[in-house]
XYZ file of C-alpha atoms in Angstrom:
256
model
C 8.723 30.520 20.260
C 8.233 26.801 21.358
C 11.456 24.539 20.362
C 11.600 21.132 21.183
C 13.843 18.313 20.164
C 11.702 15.563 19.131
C 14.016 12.999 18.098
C 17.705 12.061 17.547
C 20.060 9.623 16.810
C 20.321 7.013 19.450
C 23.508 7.456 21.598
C 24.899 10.412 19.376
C 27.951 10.123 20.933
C 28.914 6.847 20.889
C 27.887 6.499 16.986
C 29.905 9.293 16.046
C 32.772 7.398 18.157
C 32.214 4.527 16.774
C 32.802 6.144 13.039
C 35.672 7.446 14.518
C 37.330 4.568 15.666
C 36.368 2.515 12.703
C 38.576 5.235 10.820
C 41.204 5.317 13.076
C 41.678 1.658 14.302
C 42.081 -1.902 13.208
C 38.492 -2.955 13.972
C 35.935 -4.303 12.071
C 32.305 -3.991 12.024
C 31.526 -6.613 14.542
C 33.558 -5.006 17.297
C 33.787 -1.723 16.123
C 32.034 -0.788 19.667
C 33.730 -3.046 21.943
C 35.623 -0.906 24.303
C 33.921 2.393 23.643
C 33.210 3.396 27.435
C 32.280 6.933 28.169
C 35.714 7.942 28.731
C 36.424 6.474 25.503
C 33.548 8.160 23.781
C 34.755 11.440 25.475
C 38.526 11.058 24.278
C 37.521 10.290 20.456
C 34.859 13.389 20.338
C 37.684 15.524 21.406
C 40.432 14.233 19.350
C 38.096 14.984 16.611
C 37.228 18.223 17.683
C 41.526 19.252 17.900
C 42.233 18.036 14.665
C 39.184 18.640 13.169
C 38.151 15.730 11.525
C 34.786 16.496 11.009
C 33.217 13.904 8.710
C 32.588 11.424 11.801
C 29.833 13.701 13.624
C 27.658 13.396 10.510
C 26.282 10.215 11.606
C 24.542 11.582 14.549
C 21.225 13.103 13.463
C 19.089 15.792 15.377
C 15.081 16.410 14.431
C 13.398 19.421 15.866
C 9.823 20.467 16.895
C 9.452 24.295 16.220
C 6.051 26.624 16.460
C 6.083 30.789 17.231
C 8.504 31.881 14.906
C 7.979 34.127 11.632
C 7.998 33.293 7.795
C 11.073 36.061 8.471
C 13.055 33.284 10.202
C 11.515 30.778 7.852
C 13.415 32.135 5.097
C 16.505 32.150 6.686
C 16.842 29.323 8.325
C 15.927 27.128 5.080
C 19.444 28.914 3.861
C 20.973 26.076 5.634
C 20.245 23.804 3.162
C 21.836 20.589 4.392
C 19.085 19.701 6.144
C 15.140 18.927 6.139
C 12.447 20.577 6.694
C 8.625 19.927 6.554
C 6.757 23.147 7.283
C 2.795 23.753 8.070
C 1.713 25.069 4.172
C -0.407 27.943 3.895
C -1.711 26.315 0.680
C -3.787 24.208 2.801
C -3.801 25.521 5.813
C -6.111 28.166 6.227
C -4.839 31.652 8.053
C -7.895 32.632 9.570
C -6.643 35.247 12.756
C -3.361 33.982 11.859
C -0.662 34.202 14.858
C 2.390 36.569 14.609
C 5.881 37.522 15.767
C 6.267 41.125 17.390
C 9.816 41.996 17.962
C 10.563 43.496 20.827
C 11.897 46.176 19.565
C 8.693 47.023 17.885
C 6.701 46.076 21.434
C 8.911 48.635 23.555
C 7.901 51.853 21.505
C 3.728 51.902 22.012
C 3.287 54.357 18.825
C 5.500 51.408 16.636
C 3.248 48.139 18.922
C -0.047 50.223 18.270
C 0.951 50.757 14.151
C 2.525 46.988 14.102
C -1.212 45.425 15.208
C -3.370 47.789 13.543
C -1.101 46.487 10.368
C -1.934 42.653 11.481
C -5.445 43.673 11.757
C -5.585 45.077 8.286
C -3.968 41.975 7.154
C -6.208 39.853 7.942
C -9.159 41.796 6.822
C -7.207 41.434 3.806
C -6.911 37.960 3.956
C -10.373 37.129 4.701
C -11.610 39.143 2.283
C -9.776 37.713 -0.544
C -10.234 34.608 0.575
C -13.940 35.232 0.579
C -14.122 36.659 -2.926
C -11.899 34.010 -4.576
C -13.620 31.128 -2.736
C -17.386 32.745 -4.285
C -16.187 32.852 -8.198
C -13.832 29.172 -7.286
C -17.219 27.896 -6.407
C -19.688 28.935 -8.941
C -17.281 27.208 -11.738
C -16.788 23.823 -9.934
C -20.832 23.852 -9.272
C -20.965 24.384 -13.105
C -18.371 21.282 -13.998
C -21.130 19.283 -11.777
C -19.815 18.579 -8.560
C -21.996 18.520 -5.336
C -22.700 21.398 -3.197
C -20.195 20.362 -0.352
C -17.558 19.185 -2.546
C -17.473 22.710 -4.645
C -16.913 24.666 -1.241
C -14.287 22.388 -0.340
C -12.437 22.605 -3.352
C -13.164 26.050 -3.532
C -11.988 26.958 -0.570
C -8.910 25.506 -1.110
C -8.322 27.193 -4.039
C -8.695 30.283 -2.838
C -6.296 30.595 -0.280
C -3.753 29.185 -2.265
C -3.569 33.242 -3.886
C -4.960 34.867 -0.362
C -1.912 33.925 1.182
C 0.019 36.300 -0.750
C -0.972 39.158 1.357
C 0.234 37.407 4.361
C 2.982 39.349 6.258
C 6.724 38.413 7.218
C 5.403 38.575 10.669
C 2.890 35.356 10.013
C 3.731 33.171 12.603
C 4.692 29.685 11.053
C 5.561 25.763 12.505
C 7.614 23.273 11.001
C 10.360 20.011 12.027
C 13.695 20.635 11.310
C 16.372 17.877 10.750
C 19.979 18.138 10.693
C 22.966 16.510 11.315
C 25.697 17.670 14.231
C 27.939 18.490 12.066
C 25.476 21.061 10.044
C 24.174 22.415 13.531
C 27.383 23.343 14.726
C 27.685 25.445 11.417
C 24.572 26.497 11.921
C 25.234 27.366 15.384
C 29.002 29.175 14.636
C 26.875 31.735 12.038
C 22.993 32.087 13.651
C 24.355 31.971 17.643
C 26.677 35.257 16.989
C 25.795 38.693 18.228
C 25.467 39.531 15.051
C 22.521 37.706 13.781
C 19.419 38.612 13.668
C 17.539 38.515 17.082
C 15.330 35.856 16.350
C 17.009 33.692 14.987
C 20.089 33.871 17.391
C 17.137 32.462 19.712
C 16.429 30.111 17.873
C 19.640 28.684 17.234
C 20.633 29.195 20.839
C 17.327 27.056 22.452
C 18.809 24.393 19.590
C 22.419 24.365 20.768
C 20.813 24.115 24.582
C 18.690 21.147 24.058
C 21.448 19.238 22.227
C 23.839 19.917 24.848
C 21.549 18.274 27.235
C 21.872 14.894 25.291
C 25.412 15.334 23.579
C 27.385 17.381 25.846
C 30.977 16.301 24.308
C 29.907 16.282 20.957
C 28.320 20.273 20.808
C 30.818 21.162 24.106
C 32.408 24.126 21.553
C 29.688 24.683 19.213
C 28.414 28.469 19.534
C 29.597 31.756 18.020
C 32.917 31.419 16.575
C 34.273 33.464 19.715
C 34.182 30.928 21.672
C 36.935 29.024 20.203
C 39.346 32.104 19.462
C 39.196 35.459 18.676
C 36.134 37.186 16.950
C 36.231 36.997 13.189
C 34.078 39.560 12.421
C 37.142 42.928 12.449
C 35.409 46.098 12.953
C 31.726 44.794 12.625
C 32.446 42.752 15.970
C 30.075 43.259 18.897
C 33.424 43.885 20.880
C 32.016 41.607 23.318
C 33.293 38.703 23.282
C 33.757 37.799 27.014
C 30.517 38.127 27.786
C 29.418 36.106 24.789
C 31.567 33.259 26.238
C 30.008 33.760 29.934
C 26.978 33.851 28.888
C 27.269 30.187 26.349
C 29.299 28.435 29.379
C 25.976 29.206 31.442
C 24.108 27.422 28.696
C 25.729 24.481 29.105
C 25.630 24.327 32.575
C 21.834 25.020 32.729
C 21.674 21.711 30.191
């Protein structure tokens, strides 16, 4: 998994303090800034934050870089739908020895490693072969509506994976940028950082949280699993450890 943050609003902070103030103070658009010092900044992210007024952090804006993870996290990530995404299409982008996710828990048993890659293997047999068969009949019938050599493989081609693809595993190993706003991600963070959800995506959403914290440390300084801002919500399907939960996020943000 490769995660990087590519873009973001500039001085997130200070925008979303800004909004704040404007909502808050008798100021106008003109001066609307004028006084906002980092202490200020600070004191008007956490005033938010206590009486949760949350409307102000949407206007701070997050885009992410992400490669290595599975069409498995693909599908639920893009259940956050408040945000963007642009993702690498295997319409027309061919999957020739296409990459994959192995979880771990797979990797650590070598009769369940050895069955997962013979299965990836088989795959893309599969995928080739298909690809190969559609791509020959694609390209007889666009030679017959006239069109050159070259441009009937082309087409062809394309044509063909567009239905190969379907044999394509969860596994398949996918890239795409990712936009969201901070008040999304720390919803997105409260439900995907928890013990509770799935492994890869809890990485994910975790290398998220630590690369915002590097550039908005007031803003996300309580974002995580919902423990770490009371007790766990979760009753009897709680990981029952909560402590270390919170240990382990305050080390996040110190590493940032």
């Amino acid at each position: 998994m490769n995660v990087k943050l590519l873009a973001y609003t500039p001085q997130p902070e200070r925008t979303v303090a800004c909004a704040a103030k404007l909502c808050y103070a008798a100021a106008d658009i003109d001066t609307v800034y004028q006084g906002l010092t980092e202490e200020k900044t600070g004191d008007f992210l956490d005033m938010l934050s206590q009486i949760g007024h949350e409307s102000p952090i949407e206007h701070a804006s997050f885009t992410f870089g992400i490669e290595g993870v599975s069409r498995s996290l693909l599908a639920q990530l893009t259940r956050h739908r408040l945000a963007s995404y642009s993702v690498q299409s295997q319409r027309y982008v061919k999957e020739d020895g296409f990459q994959f996710v192995l979880p771990p828990e797979i990797e650590e048993i070598p009769e369940a490693k050895a069955e997962f890659l013979a299965a990836m293997e088989e795959d893309t047999r599969h995928y080739q072969r298909l690809a190969e068969l559609l791509q020959e009949r694609h390209k007889k019938d666009f030679l017959a509506q006239g069109l050159t050599e070259k441009e009937a493989a082309r087409k062809a081609e394309k044509k063909a994976i567009e239905d190969a693809r379907f044999v394509l595993p969860n596994a398949c190993a996918t890239k795409l940028i990712c936009t969201m706003n901070a008040r999304e991600l720390k919803n997105f963070f409260t439900h995907r950082c928890c013990s509770r959800a799935q492994w890869e995506i809890r990485a994910l959403a975790t290398e998220m949280l630590r690369l915002v914290k590097g550039v908005a440390p007031h803003l996300f300084a309580q974002a995580g699993p919902p423990c770490l801002r009371g007790d766990c919500p979760e009753g009897k399907m709680s990981c029952g450890k909560a402590q270390e939960v919170r240990e382990h996020f305050a080390r996040l943000g110190e590493a940032s």
